[in-house]
Structures are given as C-alpha cells and as structure tokens.
Amino acid sequence: NAGVTQTPKFQVLKTGQSMTLQCAQDMNHNSMYWYRQDPGMGLRLIYYSASEGTTDKGEVPNGYNVSRLNKREFSLRLESAAPSQTSVYFCASSGGGPQHFGDGTRLSIL
Amino acid sequence: AQSVTQPDIHITVSEGASLELRCNYSYGATPYLFWYVQSPGQGLQLLLKYFSGDTLVQGIKGFEAEFKRSQSSFNLRKPSVHWSDAAEYFCAVGGYSSASKIIFGSGTRLSIRP
C-alpha cells in the first residue's frame, strides 16, 4: 500500500526561487495536512484541508500557499523561498482520528 | 489553549531496561490521544491511540500507554527496550472528527545504551 506519497524527497533552492511540493494519498481520506519539522520544535501545522475544496491556515502559514487539487492531492507552494523555510516538510492525511504521514521532503534554501 | 508537553527532550536508557516517556496535554473537549515514533530520516509511524474505553492501551512494538484524566497525562511505557527502539517519540492530541487538527508535542529523543 502506497499510503501518503510526497515528491520530491530532496530539493535545494536559491533564495527567491519558487517551488511546489506534491502530496498524494490513496486511502480516500477527507482531510490532508502540511507540516514543517524543525529541530526541537516538533511538527508545526502550515495549512490543512478538512475536505476537498476547503483549505485553512495552520500555525505557520506565512510564505506558503496550498491547493487541494482533488480528494487525493494536496500541494504546498513556496512563491519566493527564504532561508527560514529550510526544513523538513511532511504531508499527512486522515479519515478521522490518527494521521498517516508521508516520508517527508527535505528542503534547503541557500 | 490546546497544547501538548513532553518535558523530556532526550532520554538514555540501557538495553533491556524499562522505559517511560511523559506526556501532558491540555484540550477543551474529549481528547483523542496518540503516540508516534520517528526513526532518523523517516516519517512518523503511529504507535498507539486512545479515545475511549480501557485507559491502558496496547500498541505496536510492545509499547503501551496509560490515559490518566485526572493528571491530563498519557505516558508511554515499554517493559524492556531494544536497541532498535532508538528514535524520536511524539505525543499528540486532537479531536475525533476528520476535520480536527492534531497538536504535537516537541518530541523526546530516545537513545539506547548497549
């Protein structure tokens, strides 16, 4: 079972560049989430989508945009990357209760 | 305010020794509680969850957790740790609805002494 798939796994960007992180789930879950993980800070919610067609801000939304393309896919876009956005990004999905996570995207902004 | 506190940033235990990782939460409604484990370079894997019923829940890999409402705690335990248990452990709290957000603690890193 694929579960939650994130692409790419690694990316290096220059300051000011843009990029989209992709996430897809095959569990027919309604809800999808984007987190960033930084040392000593656990996971912080960037944006989430409770159902297809809806998106809401999380704890740290500044500098990011999201699109819930359909029930399966939820993308995260950095319009103008900044060094402070260097992090590991995780996508998750939920059908109620626990969330299921992808393996993460390691993003470095130079 | 909703929050999760894991007071221990890093714990080292000897292989074969018992383990308890602490978690305290603050949540306005009936909490749905989780423990996740993250191995280096990997995503988060669900160890166990609690919403209702028996307050002692069993999870994968020999872990268990006990919900204590009076103490707002959900501590994770294992009777005898193995070297492969070295990882980072996250406690989390949320609601039951699929639209609920889950709040994560900052994590406890577990090291195993040979």
Short mmCIF file of C-alpha atoms in Angstrom, two decimals:
data_model
loop_
_atom_site.label_atom_id
_atom_site.label_comp_id
_atom_site.label_asym_id
_atom_site.label_seq_id
_atom_site.Cartn_x
_atom_site.Cartn_y
_atom_site.Cartn_z
CA ASN A 1 0.00 0.00 0.00
CA ALA A 2 1.41 3.39 -1.01
CA GLY A 3 -0.37 5.44 1.69
CA VAL A 4 0.87 9.03 1.51
CA THR A 5 3.40 9.85 -1.22
CA GLN A 6 5.46 13.02 -1.26
CA THR A 7 7.62 14.35 -4.07
CA PRO A 8 10.38 15.32 -4.29
CA LYS A 9 12.29 13.75 -1.38
CA PHE A 10 15.10 16.31 -1.51
CA GLN A 11 15.39 19.78 -3.00
CA VAL A 12 17.85 22.66 -2.86
CA LEU A 13 16.65 26.10 -3.87
CA LYS A 14 18.16 29.55 -4.07
CA THR A 15 16.56 32.41 -2.18
CA GLY A 16 13.70 33.85 -4.20
CA GLN A 17 13.01 30.75 -6.26
CA SER A 18 9.59 29.15 -6.24
CA MET A 19 8.63 25.53 -5.94
CA THR A 20 5.69 23.23 -5.33
CA LEU A 21 5.77 20.21 -3.05
CA GLN A 22 3.41 17.47 -4.11
CA CYS A 23 1.43 15.10 -1.90
CA ALA A 24 -0.99 12.33 -2.82
CA GLN A 25 -2.88 9.79 -0.72
CA ASP A 26 -4.67 6.64 -1.81
CA MET A 27 -6.70 5.98 1.35
CA ASN A 28 -9.78 8.01 0.35
CA HIS A 29 -9.22 10.33 3.31
CA ASN A 30 -11.13 13.58 3.53
CA SER A 31 -8.52 15.58 5.43
CA MET A 32 -4.96 16.42 4.43
CA TYR A 33 -2.26 18.42 6.18
CA TRP A 34 1.11 20.06 5.62
CA TYR A 35 3.62 20.32 8.47
CA ARG A 36 7.16 21.53 8.82
CA GLN A 37 9.57 19.95 11.24
CA ASP A 38 12.48 21.88 12.71
CA PRO A 39 14.91 20.66 15.40
CA GLY A 40 13.46 20.93 18.90
CA MET A 41 10.11 22.26 17.69
CA GLY A 42 8.16 19.14 16.83
CA LEU A 43 5.74 19.43 13.95
CA ARG A 44 4.07 22.73 13.18
CA LEU A 45 0.96 22.85 11.03
CA ILE A 46 1.27 25.06 7.96
CA TYR A 47 -2.09 24.50 6.22
CA TYR A 48 -4.75 21.87 6.24
CA SER A 49 -7.71 20.83 4.16
CA ALA A 50 -10.64 19.31 6.03
CA SER A 51 -12.30 18.23 2.80
CA GLU A 52 -11.97 18.62 -0.95
CA GLY A 53 -12.48 22.25 -1.89
CA THR A 54 -11.55 23.73 1.50
CA THR A 55 -8.25 24.91 2.95
CA ASP A 56 -7.40 26.64 6.22
CA LYS A 57 -4.36 28.20 7.79
CA GLY A 58 -2.48 26.42 10.50
CA GLU A 59 0.09 27.70 12.96
CA VAL A 60 2.75 28.94 10.49
CA PRO A 61 1.14 29.77 7.10
CA ASN A 62 3.17 32.84 6.13
CA GLY A 63 5.18 32.39 2.94
CA TYR A 64 3.17 29.36 1.77
CA ASN A 65 0.12 28.63 -0.34
CA VAL A 66 -1.76 25.39 -0.84
CA SER A 67 -4.09 23.80 -3.35
CA ARG A 68 -6.41 20.87 -2.75
CA LEU A 69 -6.47 19.72 -6.35
CA ASN A 70 -8.88 16.84 -5.73
CA LYS A 71 -9.56 14.40 -2.92
CA ARG A 72 -6.23 12.64 -3.44
CA GLU A 73 -3.82 15.54 -3.89
CA PHE A 74 -2.76 18.48 -1.71
CA SER A 75 0.16 20.63 -2.86
CA LEU A 76 2.24 23.19 -0.97
CA ARG A 77 3.79 26.13 -2.82
CA LEU A 78 6.62 28.42 -1.84
CA GLU A 79 6.29 31.50 -4.04
CA SER A 80 9.59 33.14 -3.05
CA ALA A 81 11.74 30.83 -0.97
CA ALA A 82 13.61 32.22 2.04
CA PRO A 83 16.40 30.60 4.12
CA SER A 84 13.98 30.46 7.09
CA GLN A 85 11.94 27.95 5.10
CA THR A 86 14.75 25.41 5.20
CA SER A 87 13.08 22.48 6.90
CA VAL A 88 11.66 19.01 6.51
CA TYR A 89 8.10 19.10 5.20
CA PHE A 90 5.59 16.37 5.94
CA CYS A 91 2.25 15.75 4.36
CA ALA A 92 -0.39 13.75 6.25
CA SER A 93 -3.93 12.55 5.68
CA SER A 94 -6.73 11.46 7.97
CA GLY A 95 -10.12 9.82 7.71
CA GLY A 96 -10.87 10.62 11.35
CA GLY A 97 -8.54 10.00 14.28
CA PRO A 98 -4.87 9.32 13.59
CA GLN A 99 -2.99 10.92 10.73
CA HIS A 100 -0.93 8.97 8.24
CA PHE A 101 2.34 10.57 7.19
CA GLY A 102 4.48 10.62 4.10
CA ASP A 103 8.25 10.19 4.31
CA GLY A 104 8.94 13.91 4.05
CA THR A 105 10.64 16.38 1.73
CA ARG A 106 13.99 17.78 2.85
CA LEU A 107 14.19 21.33 1.54
CA SER A 108 17.24 23.58 1.77
CA ILE A 109 17.15 27.25 0.81
CA LEU A 110 20.53 28.82 0.12
CA ALA B 1 -5.50 26.63 24.87
CA GLN B 2 -4.73 23.28 23.35
CA SER B 3 -1.21 22.04 23.92
CA VAL B 4 0.98 19.02 24.43
CA THR B 5 4.03 18.99 26.70
CA GLN B 6 6.78 16.42 26.57
CA PRO B 7 9.06 17.50 29.40
CA ASP B 8 12.00 15.26 28.49
CA ILE B 9 13.94 16.37 25.43
CA HIS B 10 16.38 13.45 25.49
CA ILE B 11 16.41 10.21 27.46
CA THR B 12 19.05 7.48 27.52
CA VAL B 13 18.26 4.02 28.85
CA SER B 14 20.15 0.77 28.86
CA GLU B 15 19.08 -2.02 26.55
CA GLY B 16 16.71 -4.30 28.44
CA ALA B 17 15.69 -1.60 30.91
CA SER B 18 12.16 -0.29 31.25
CA LEU B 19 11.07 2.97 29.67
CA GLU B 20 8.52 5.65 30.44
CA LEU B 21 8.10 8.76 28.28
CA ARG B 22 5.98 11.52 29.73
CA CYS B 23 3.21 13.45 28.03
CA ASN B 24 0.83 16.02 29.43
CA TYR B 25 -1.91 17.66 27.40
CA SER B 26 -4.41 20.47 27.54
CA TYR B 27 -7.54 20.04 25.43
CA GLY B 28 -11.01 21.53 25.77
CA ALA B 29 -13.06 18.57 24.62
CA THR B 30 -12.73 14.81 24.90
CA PRO B 31 -9.21 14.19 23.65
CA TYR B 32 -8.08 11.71 21.08
CA LEU B 33 -4.52 10.87 22.08
CA PHE B 34 -1.68 9.43 20.04
CA TRP B 35 1.92 8.39 20.26
CA TYR B 36 4.03 8.41 17.11
CA VAL B 37 7.60 7.24 16.53
CA GLN B 38 10.03 8.70 14.02
CA SER B 39 13.23 6.92 13.03
CA PRO B 40 16.01 9.05 11.51
CA GLY B 41 15.17 10.18 8.00
CA GLN B 42 11.69 8.70 8.14
CA GLY B 43 8.13 9.89 8.52
CA LEU B 44 6.02 9.39 11.61
CA GLN B 45 4.54 5.99 12.40
CA LEU B 46 1.56 5.58 14.72
CA LEU B 47 2.41 3.52 17.82
CA LEU B 48 -0.97 3.63 19.53
CA LYS B 49 -4.08 5.73 20.05
CA TYR B 50 -6.71 6.31 22.72
CA PHE B 51 -10.18 7.80 22.54
CA SER B 52 -12.33 5.90 24.99
CA GLY B 53 -12.63 2.62 26.85
CA ASP B 54 -9.84 0.92 28.76
CA THR B 55 -7.38 3.56 29.85
CA LEU B 56 -4.41 1.24 29.27
CA VAL B 57 -3.88 0.83 25.54
CA GLN B 58 -1.55 -1.53 23.75
CA GLY B 59 0.32 -0.54 20.65
CA ILE B 60 2.79 -1.94 18.20
CA LYS B 61 6.37 -2.94 19.02
CA GLY B 62 5.49 -3.83 22.62
CA PHE B 63 4.57 -0.27 23.68
CA GLU B 64 1.66 0.66 25.89
CA ALA B 65 0.27 3.94 27.22
CA GLU B 66 -2.00 4.84 30.11
CA PHE B 67 -4.53 7.66 29.99
CA LYS B 68 -5.00 9.45 33.30
CA ARG B 69 -7.71 12.07 33.01
CA SER B 70 -7.11 13.50 36.49
CA GLN B 71 -3.48 14.20 35.62
CA SER B 72 -4.06 15.11 31.95
CA SER B 73 -1.36 12.63 31.10
CA PHE B 74 -0.79 9.93 28.52
CA ASN B 75 2.59 8.38 29.30
CA LEU B 76 4.21 5.82 27.03
CA ARG B 77 5.84 2.71 28.52
CA LYS B 78 7.78 -0.33 27.45
CA PRO B 79 8.93 -3.05 29.88
CA SER B 80 12.21 -3.82 28.11
CA VAL B 81 13.73 -1.64 25.39
CA HIS B 82 15.69 -2.89 22.40
CA TRP B 83 18.43 -1.06 20.52
CA SER B 84 16.00 -0.69 17.61
CA ASP B 85 13.74 1.49 19.78
CA ALA B 86 16.20 4.39 19.48
CA ALA B 87 14.15 7.09 17.75
CA GLU B 88 12.19 10.24 18.42
CA TYR B 89 8.77 9.89 20.03
CA PHE B 90 5.93 12.35 19.67
CA CYS B 91 2.79 12.63 21.75
CA ALA B 92 -0.21 14.26 20.07
CA VAL B 93 -3.77 15.27 20.90
CA GLY B 94 -6.75 16.06 18.69
CA GLY B 95 -10.45 15.60 18.21
CA TYR B 96 -12.25 12.61 16.75
CA SER B 97 -13.58 14.37 13.67
CA SER B 98 -11.63 14.02 10.46
CA ALA B 99 -11.66 17.81 10.31
CA SER B 100 -9.87 18.10 13.64
CA LYS B 101 -6.34 19.35 13.81
CA ILE B 102 -3.80 17.35 15.76
CA ILE B 103 -1.35 19.13 18.03
CA PHE B 104 2.06 17.57 18.50
CA GLY B 105 4.48 17.79 21.37
CA SER B 106 8.06 18.79 20.68
CA GLY B 107 9.26 15.21 20.95
CA THR B 108 11.53 13.08 23.14
CA ARG B 109 14.65 11.61 21.64
CA LEU B 110 15.41 8.13 22.98
CA SER B 111 18.93 6.76 22.96
CA ILE B 112 19.76 3.18 23.95
CA ARG B 113 22.92 2.36 25.88
CA PRO B 114 24.37 -1.05 24.88
#
